[in-house]
Short mmCIF file of C-alpha atoms and ligand atoms in Angstrom, two decimals:
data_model
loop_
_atom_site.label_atom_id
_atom_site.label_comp_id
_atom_site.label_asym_id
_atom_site.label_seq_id
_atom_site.Cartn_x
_atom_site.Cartn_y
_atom_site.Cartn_z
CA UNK A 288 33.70 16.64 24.61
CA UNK A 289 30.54 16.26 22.12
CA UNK A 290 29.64 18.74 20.67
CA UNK A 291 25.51 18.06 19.71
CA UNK A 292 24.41 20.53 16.28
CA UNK A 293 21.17 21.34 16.23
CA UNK A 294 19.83 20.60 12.59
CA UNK A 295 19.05 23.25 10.69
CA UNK A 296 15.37 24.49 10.14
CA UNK A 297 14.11 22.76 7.24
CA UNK A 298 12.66 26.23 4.87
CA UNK A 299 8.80 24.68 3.56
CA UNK A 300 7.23 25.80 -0.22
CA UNK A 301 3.81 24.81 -0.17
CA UNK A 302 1.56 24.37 -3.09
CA UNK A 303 -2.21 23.70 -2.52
CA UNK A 304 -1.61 25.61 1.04
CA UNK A 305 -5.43 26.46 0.89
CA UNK A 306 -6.28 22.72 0.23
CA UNK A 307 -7.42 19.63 2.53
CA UNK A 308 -3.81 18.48 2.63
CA UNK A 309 -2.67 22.22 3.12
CA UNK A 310 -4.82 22.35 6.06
CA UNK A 311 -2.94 19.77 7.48
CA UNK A 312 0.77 20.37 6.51
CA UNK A 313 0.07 24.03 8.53
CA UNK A 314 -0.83 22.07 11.93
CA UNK A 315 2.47 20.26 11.09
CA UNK A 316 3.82 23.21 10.74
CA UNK A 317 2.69 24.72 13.88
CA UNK A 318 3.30 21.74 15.47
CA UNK A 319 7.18 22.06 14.48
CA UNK A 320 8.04 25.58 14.59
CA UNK A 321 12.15 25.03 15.64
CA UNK A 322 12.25 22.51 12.85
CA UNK A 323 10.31 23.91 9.94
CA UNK A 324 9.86 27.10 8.04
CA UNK A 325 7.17 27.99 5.70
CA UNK A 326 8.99 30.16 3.27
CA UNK A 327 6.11 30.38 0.38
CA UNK A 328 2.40 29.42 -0.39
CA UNK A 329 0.66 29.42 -3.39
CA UNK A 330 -3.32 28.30 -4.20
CA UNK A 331 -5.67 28.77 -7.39
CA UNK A 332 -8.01 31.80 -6.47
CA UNK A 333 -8.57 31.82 -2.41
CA UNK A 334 -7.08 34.51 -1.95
CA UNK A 335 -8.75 35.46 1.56
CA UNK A 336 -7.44 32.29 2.99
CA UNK A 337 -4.10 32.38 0.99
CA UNK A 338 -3.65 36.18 2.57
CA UNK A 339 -4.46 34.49 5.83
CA UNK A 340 -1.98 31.33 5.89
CA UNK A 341 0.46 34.53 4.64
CA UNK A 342 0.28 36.54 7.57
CA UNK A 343 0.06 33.56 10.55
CA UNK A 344 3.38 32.34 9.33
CA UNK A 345 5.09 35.75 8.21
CA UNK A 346 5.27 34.43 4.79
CA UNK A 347 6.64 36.92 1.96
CA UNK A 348 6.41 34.61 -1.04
CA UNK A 349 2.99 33.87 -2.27
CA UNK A 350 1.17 32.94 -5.29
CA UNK A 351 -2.12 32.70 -6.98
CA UNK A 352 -2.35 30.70 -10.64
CA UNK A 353 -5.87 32.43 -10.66
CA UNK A 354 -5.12 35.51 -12.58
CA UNK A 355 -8.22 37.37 -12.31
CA UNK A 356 -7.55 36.44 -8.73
CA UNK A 357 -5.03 38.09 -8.22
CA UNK A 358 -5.49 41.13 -9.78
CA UNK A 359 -8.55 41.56 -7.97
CA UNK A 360 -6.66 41.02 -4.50
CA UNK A 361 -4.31 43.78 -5.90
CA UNK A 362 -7.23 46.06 -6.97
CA UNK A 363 -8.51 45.33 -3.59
CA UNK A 364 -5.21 45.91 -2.02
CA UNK A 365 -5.62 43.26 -0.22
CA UNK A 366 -2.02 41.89 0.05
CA UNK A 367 -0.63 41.89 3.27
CA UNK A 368 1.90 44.69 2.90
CA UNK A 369 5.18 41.95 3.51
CA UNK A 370 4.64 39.74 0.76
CA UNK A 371 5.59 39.52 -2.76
CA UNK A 372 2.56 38.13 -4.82
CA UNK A 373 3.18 36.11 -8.10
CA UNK A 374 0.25 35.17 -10.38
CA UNK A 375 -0.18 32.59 -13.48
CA UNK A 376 1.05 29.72 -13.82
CA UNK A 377 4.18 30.86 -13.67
CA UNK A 378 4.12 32.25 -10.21
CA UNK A 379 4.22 28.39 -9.07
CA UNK A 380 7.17 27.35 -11.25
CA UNK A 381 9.00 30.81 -9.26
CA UNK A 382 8.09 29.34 -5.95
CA UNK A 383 8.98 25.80 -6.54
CA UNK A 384 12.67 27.23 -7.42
CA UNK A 385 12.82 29.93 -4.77
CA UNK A 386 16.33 29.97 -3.92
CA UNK A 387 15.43 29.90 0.07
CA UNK A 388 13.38 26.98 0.03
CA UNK A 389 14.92 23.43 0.93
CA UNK A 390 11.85 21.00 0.16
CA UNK A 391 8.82 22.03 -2.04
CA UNK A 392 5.24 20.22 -1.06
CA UNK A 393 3.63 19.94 -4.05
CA UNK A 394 -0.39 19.69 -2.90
CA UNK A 395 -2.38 20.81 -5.98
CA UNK A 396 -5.35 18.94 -7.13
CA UNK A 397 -5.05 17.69 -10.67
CA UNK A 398 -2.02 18.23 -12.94
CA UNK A 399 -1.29 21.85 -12.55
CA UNK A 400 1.51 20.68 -10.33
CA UNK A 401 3.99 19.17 -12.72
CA UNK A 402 5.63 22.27 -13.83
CA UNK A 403 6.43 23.40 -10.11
CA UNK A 404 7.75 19.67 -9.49
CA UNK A 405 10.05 19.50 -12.43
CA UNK A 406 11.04 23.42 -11.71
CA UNK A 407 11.96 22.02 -7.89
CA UNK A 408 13.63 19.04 -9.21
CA UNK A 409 15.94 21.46 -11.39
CA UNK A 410 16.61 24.07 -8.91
CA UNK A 411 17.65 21.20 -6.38
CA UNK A 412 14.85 21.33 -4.03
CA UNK A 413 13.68 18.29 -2.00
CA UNK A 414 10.21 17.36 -3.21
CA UNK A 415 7.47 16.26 -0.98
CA UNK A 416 4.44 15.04 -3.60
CA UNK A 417 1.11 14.72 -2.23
CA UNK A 418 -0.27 15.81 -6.20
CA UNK A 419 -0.71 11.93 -7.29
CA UNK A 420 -2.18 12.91 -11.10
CA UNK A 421 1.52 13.93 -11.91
CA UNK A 422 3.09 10.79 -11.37
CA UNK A 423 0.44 9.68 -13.46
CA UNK A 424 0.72 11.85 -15.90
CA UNK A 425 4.22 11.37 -16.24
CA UNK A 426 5.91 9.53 -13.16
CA UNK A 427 8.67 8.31 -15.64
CA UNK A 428 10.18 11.61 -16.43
CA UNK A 429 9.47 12.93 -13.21
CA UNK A 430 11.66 10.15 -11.66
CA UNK A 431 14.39 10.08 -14.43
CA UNK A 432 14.98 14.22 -13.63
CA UNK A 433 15.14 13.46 -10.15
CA UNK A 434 17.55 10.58 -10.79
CA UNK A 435 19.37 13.17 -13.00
CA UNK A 436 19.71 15.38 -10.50
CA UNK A 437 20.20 13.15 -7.56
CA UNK A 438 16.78 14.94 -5.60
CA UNK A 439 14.93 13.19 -2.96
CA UNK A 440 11.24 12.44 -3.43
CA UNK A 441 9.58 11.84 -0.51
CA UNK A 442 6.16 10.41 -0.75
CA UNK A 443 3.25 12.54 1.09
CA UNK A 444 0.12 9.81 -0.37
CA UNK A 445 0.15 7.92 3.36
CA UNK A 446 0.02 4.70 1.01
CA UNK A 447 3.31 5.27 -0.16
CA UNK A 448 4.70 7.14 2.71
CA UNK A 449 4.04 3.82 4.26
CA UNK A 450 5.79 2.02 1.70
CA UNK A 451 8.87 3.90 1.90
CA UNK A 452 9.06 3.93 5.35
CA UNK A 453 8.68 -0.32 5.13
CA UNK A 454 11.68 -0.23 2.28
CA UNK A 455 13.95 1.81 4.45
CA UNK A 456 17.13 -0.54 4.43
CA UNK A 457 15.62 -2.91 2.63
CA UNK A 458 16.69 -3.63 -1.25
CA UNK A 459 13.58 -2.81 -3.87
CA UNK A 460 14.97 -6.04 -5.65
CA UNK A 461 13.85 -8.05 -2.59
CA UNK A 462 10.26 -7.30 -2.94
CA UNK A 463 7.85 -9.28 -4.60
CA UNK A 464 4.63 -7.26 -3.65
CA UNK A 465 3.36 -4.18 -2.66
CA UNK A 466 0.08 -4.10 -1.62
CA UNK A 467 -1.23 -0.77 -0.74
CA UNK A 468 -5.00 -0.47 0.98
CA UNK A 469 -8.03 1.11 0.21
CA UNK A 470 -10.52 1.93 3.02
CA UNK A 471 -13.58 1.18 -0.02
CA UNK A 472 -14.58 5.07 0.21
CA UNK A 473 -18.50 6.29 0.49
CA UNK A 474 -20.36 3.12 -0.97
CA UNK A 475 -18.22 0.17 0.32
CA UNK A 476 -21.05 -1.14 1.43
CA UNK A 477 -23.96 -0.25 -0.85
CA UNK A 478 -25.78 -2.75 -2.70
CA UNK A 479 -24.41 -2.49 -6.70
CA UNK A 480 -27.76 -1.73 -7.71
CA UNK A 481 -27.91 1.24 -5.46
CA UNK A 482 -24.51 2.82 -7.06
CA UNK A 483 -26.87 4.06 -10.36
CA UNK A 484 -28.67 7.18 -7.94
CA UNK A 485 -25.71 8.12 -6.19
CA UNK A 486 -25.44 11.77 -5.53
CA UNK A 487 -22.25 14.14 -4.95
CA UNK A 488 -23.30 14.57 -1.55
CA UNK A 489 -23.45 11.09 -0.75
CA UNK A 490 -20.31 9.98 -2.55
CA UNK A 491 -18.70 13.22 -0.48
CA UNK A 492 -19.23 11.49 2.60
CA UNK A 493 -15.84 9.63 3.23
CA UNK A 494 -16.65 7.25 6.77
CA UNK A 495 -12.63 7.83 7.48
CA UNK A 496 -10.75 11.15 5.57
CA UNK A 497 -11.74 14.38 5.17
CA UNK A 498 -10.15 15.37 2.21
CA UNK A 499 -10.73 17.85 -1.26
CA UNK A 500 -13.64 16.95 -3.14
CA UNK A 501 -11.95 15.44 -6.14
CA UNK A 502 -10.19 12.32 -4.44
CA UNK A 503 -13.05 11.72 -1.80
CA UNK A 504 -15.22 10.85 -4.93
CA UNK A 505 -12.30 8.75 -6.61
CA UNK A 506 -11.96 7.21 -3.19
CA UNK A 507 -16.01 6.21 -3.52
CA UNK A 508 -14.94 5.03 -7.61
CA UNK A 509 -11.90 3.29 -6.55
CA UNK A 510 -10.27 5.48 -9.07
CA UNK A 511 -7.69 6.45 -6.16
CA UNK A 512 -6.41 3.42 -5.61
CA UNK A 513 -5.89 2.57 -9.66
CA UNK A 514 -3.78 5.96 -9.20
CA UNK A 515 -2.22 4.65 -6.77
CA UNK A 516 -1.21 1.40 -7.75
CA UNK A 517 0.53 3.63 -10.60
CA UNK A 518 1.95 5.79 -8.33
CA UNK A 519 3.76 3.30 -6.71
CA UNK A 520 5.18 1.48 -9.54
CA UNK A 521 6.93 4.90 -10.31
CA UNK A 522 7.78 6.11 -7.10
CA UNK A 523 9.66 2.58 -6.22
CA UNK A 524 10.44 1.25 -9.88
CA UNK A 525 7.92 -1.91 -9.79
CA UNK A 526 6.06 -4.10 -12.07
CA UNK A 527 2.69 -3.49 -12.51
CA UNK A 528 2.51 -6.97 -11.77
CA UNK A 529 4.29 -6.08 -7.82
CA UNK A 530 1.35 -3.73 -7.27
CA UNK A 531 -1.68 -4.76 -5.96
CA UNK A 532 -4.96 -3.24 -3.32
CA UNK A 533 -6.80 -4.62 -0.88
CA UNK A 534 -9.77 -3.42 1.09
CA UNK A 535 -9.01 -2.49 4.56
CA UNK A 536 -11.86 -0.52 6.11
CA UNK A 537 -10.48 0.78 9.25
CA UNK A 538 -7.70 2.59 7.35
CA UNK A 539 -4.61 1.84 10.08
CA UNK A 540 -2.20 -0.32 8.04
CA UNK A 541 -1.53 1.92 4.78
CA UNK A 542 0.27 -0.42 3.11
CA UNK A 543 2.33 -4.01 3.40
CA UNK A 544 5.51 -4.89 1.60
CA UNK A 545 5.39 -8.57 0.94
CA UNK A 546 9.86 -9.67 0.57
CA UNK A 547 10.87 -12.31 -1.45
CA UNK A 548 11.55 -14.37 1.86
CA UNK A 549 7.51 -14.08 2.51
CA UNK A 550 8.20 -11.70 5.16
CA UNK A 551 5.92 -8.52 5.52
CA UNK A 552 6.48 -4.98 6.61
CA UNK A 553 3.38 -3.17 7.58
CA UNK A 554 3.08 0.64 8.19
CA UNK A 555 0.47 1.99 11.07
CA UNK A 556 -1.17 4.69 12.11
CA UNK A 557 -4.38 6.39 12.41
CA UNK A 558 -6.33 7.94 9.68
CA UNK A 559 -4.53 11.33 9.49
CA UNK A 560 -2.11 13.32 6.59
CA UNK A 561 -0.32 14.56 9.27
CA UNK A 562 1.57 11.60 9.93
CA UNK A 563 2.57 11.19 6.28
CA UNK A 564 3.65 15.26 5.69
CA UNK A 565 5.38 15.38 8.63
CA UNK A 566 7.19 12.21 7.91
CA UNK A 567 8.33 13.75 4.77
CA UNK A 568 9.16 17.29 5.47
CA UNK A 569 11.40 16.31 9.13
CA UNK A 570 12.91 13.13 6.83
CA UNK A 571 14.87 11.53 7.96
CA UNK A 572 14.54 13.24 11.13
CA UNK A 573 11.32 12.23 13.39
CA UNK A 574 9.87 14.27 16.08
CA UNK A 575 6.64 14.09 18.21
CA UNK A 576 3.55 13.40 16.46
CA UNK A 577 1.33 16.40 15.19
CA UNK A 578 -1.43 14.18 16.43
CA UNK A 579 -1.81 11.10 18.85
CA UNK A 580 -1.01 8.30 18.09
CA UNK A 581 -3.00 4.75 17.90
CA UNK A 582 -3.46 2.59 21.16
CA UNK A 583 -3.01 -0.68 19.91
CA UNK A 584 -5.00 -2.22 23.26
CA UNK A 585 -8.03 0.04 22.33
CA UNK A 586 -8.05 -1.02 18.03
CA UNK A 587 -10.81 -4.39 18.10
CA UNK A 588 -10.02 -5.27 14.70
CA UNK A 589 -7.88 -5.17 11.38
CA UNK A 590 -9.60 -6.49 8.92
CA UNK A 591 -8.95 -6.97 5.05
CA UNK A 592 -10.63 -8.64 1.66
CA UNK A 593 -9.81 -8.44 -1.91
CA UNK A 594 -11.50 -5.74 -4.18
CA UNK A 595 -14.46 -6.67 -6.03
CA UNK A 596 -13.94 -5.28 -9.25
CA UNK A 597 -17.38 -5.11 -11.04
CA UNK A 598 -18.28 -2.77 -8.27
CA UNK A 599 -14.95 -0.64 -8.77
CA UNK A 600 -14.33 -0.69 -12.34
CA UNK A 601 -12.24 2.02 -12.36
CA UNK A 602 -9.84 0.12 -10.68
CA UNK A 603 -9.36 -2.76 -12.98
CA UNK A 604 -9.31 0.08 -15.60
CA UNK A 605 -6.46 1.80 -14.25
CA UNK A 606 -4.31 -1.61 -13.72
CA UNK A 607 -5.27 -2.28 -17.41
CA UNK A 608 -3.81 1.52 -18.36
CA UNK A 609 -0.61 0.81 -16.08
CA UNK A 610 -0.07 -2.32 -17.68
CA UNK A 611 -0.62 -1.41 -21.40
CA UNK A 612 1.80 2.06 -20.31
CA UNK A 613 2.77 4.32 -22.66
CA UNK A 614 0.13 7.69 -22.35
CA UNK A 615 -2.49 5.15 -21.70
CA UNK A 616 -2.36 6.08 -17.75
CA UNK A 617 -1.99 9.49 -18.67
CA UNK A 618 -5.46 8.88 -20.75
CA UNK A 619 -7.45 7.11 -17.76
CA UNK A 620 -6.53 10.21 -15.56
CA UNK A 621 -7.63 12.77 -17.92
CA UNK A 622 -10.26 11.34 -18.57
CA UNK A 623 -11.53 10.58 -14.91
CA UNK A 624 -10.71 14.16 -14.02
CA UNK A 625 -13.12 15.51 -16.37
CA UNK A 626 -15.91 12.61 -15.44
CA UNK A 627 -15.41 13.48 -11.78
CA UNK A 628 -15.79 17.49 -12.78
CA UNK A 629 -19.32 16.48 -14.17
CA UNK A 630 -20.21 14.37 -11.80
CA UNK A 631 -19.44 17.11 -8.82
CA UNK A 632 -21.70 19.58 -11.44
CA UNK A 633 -24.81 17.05 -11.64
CA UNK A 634 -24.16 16.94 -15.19
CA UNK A 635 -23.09 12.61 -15.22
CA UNK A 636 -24.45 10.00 -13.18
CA UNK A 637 -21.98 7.71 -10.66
CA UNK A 638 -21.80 5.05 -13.08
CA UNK A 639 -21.06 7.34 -15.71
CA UNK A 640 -17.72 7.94 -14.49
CA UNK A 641 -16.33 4.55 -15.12
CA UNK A 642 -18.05 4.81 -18.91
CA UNK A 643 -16.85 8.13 -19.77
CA UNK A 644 -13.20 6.55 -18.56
CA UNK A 645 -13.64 3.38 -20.61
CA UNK A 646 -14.52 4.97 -24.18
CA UNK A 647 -11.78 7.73 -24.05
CA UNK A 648 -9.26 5.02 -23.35
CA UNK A 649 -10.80 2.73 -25.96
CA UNK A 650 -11.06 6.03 -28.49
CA UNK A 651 -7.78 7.08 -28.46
CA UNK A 652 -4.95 4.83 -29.63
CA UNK A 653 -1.85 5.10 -26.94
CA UNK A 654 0.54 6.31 -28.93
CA UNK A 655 4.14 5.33 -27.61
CA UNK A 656 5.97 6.20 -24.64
CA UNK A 657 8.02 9.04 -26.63
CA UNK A 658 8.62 11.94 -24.69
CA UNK A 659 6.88 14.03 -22.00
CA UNK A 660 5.37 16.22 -24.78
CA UNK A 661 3.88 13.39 -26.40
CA UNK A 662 2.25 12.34 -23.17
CA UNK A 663 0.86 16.48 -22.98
CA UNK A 664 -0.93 16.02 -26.13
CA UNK A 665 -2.42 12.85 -25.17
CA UNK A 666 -3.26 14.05 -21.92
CA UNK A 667 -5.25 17.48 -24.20
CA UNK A 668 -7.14 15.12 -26.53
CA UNK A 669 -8.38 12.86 -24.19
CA UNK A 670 -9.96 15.92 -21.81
CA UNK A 671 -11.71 16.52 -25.30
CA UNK A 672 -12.39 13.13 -26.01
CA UNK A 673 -14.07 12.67 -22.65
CA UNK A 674 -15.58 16.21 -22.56
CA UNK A 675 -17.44 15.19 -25.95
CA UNK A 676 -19.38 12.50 -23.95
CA UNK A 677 -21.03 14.55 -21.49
P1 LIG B 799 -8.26 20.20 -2.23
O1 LIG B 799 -9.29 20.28 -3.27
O2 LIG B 799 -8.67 20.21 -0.80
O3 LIG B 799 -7.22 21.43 -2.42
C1 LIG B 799 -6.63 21.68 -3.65
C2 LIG B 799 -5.57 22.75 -3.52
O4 LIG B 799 -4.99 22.96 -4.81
C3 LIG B 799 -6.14 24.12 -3.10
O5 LIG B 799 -5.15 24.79 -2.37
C4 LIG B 799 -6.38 24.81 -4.44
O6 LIG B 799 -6.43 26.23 -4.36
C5 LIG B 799 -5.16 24.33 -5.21
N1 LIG B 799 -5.32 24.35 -6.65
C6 LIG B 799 -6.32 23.81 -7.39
N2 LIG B 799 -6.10 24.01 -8.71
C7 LIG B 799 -4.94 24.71 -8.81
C8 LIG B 799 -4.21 25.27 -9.89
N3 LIG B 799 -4.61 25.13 -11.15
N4 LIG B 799 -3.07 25.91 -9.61
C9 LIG B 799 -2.66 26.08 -8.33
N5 LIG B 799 -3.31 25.59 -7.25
C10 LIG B 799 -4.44 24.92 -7.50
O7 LIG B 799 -7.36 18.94 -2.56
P2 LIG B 799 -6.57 17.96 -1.56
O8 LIG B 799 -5.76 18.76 -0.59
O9 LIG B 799 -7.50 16.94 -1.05
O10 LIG B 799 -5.61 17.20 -2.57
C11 LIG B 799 -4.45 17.82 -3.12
C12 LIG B 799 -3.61 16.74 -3.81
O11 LIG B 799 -3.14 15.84 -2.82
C13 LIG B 799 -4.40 15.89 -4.82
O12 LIG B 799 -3.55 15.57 -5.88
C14 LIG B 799 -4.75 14.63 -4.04
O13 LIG B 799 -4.89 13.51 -4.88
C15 LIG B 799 -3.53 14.51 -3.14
N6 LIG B 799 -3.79 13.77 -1.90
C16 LIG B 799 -4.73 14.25 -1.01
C17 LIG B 799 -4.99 13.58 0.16
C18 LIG B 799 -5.93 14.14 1.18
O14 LIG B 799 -6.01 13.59 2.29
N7 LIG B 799 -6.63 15.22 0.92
C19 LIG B 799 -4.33 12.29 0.47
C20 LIG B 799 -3.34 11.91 -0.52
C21 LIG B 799 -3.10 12.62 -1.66
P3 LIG B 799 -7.84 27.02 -4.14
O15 LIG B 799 -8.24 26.75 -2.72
O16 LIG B 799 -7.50 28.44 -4.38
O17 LIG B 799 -8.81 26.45 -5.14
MG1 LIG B 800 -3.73 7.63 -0.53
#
């Protein structure tokens, strides 16, 4: 007789629920409702939409880091009347360890997500990590906790969701290159000169993801990919020298993992985060697609050419940080969030984003790889450092 066992429904914290990548995880979600479970949201300070998300999926556990947030929504009584609400901070790190959560999506713009992911790492949880600025900020002692603790970090950037699907069975000491792709963002195709007047609006305008504001206008800089590219060294334990980008601007094949052998795995599929979530919360389970899938007899071309750096200097400026290590990548992403901030207010010019990056990496001295704390304070003084030049 066999006897088949349904698996278990997988229980879902998500972080950034109110987000671009939120957005998307919650089709997954309804896309999956036998297989998946959202057990806890949490945002900044939406709390209409938060309170929303809360009551579609019957969700009791919910938090806001905005505290004035949420003690208006509690003045306001605006809680629906089944949930718990946490606030601060801290309410994140108590949903990332909720003891009824399996896997914790961590989907916050910006660094405010690396106490959650170090809280889920400790309390066991699977991680999902979409937040990109934390392996950044400190991708080695995120990976060396999860090591510690034996957790599984699946990647939810559809660049390295593609890689680890292409390394599945394969050894990491077989590769030789990893070359992720970068569809070239807003002004791929602007003359150089042009880049000097560009506005928010028009750097806003991604031709192939709609996504938060923050890395649609480091997808126009290029700034994404140099994330990226150190991203992946941490995530898989490369070289800075295994990681390179290329330009690809139909955004299909995510990423290619070149073997030793000269033999190369490619990941497709079309434009869309729901590929990559759902990838990573039903590992290593797969299921239906949220959304359709490509017809390869319909796509008329894939094509791809190397980056041209003087128009992306942010990009050489991040391999330079991943290669010089220490808090120097740490520096470059403080730095560019803060130049990006500005540059959303009117307050800097396109181009200035790139300078702003460059003299807060050239003011502050890396100081050595110590500790994670070390890496905090360098990540502080360079928000100042930058902040000084605007
Ligand atoms: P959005 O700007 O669309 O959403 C950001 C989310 O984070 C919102 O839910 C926001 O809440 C929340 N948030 C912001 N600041 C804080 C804070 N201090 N504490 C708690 N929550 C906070 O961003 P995206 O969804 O585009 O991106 C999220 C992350 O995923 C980023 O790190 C990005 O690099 C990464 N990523 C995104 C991709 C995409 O397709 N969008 C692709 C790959 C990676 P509120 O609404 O209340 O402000
Ligand atoms: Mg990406």
């Amino acid at each position: 007789m066999t006897v088949t066992t349904r698996p278990a429904k997988k229980r879902v914290v998500l972080l950034g629920a109110t987000g671009s990548i939120g957005e998307s995880t919650l089709r997954v979600l309804r896309a999956h409702p036998a297989s998946l479970e959202l057990v806890g949201v949490a945002a900044h300070a939406n709390a209409e939409k938060l309170f929303a998300i809360c009551r579609e999926f019957g969700v009791r556990h919910v938090a806001l880091a905005d505290e004035s947030a949420a003690l208006a929504a509690r003045t306001a009584q605006q809680i629906p009347g089944h949930a718990k609400l946490c606030s601060g901070p801290s309410g994140l790190v108590e949903l990332a360890s909720l003891p009824e959560a399996d896997i914790v999506l961590v989907a916050v713009v910006g660094t405010a997500g690396l106490a959650p992911a170090l809280a889920a790492i400790a309390a066991g949880k699977d991680l999902a990590l979409a937040s990109k600025e934390i392996l950044v900020l400190a991708g080695e002692f995120i990976m060396a906790a999860a090591r510690a603790k034996g957790t599984k970090i699946l990647p939810v950037d559809s660049e390295h969701n593609a890689v680890f699907q292409c390394l599945a069975g394969q050894a990491v000491g077989d590769v030789r290159r990893v070359t992720l792709t970068a569809s070239g963002g807003a002004f791929r195709d602007w003359p150089v000169e042009r880049l000097a007047h560009a506005t928010p609006a028009e750097a806003l305008k991604h031709p192939n993801w709609a996504m938060g504001p923050k890395i649609t206008v480091d997808s126009a800089t290029l700034a994404n990919k140099g994330l990226e590219l150190i991203e992946a060294r941490w995530l898989f334990g490369l070289r800075p020298d295994q990681c390179h980008a290329v330009i690809h601007p139909q955004s299909i094949v995510h990423a290619v993992v070149e073997f030793n052998d000269g033999s190369m795995l490619a990941q497709l599929c079309p434009p869309s985060m729901t590929f990559p979530i759902q990838h990573a919360l039903l590992h290593p389970a797969r299921a239906p697609g949220t959304d359709a899938s490509l017809d390869l007899g319909r796509l008329s071309a894939l094509e791809f050419r190397p980056v041209d750096e003087q128009r992306f200097p942010l990009l050489h400026l991040a391999r330079a940080a991943m290669v010089t290590g220490g808090a120097a990548p740490a520096i470059f992403n403080a730095a560019n969030e803060i130049a990006v901030a500005a540059f959303l207010a009117g307050r800097l010019p396109f181009l200035g984003i790139a300078t702003v990056v460059e003299k807060t990496l050239e003011r502050m001295q890396p100081p050595p790889p110590t500790d994670l704390a070390a890496v905090l304070v360098a990540d502080a003084e360079a928000r100042r450092t930058a902040a000084a030049q605007l």
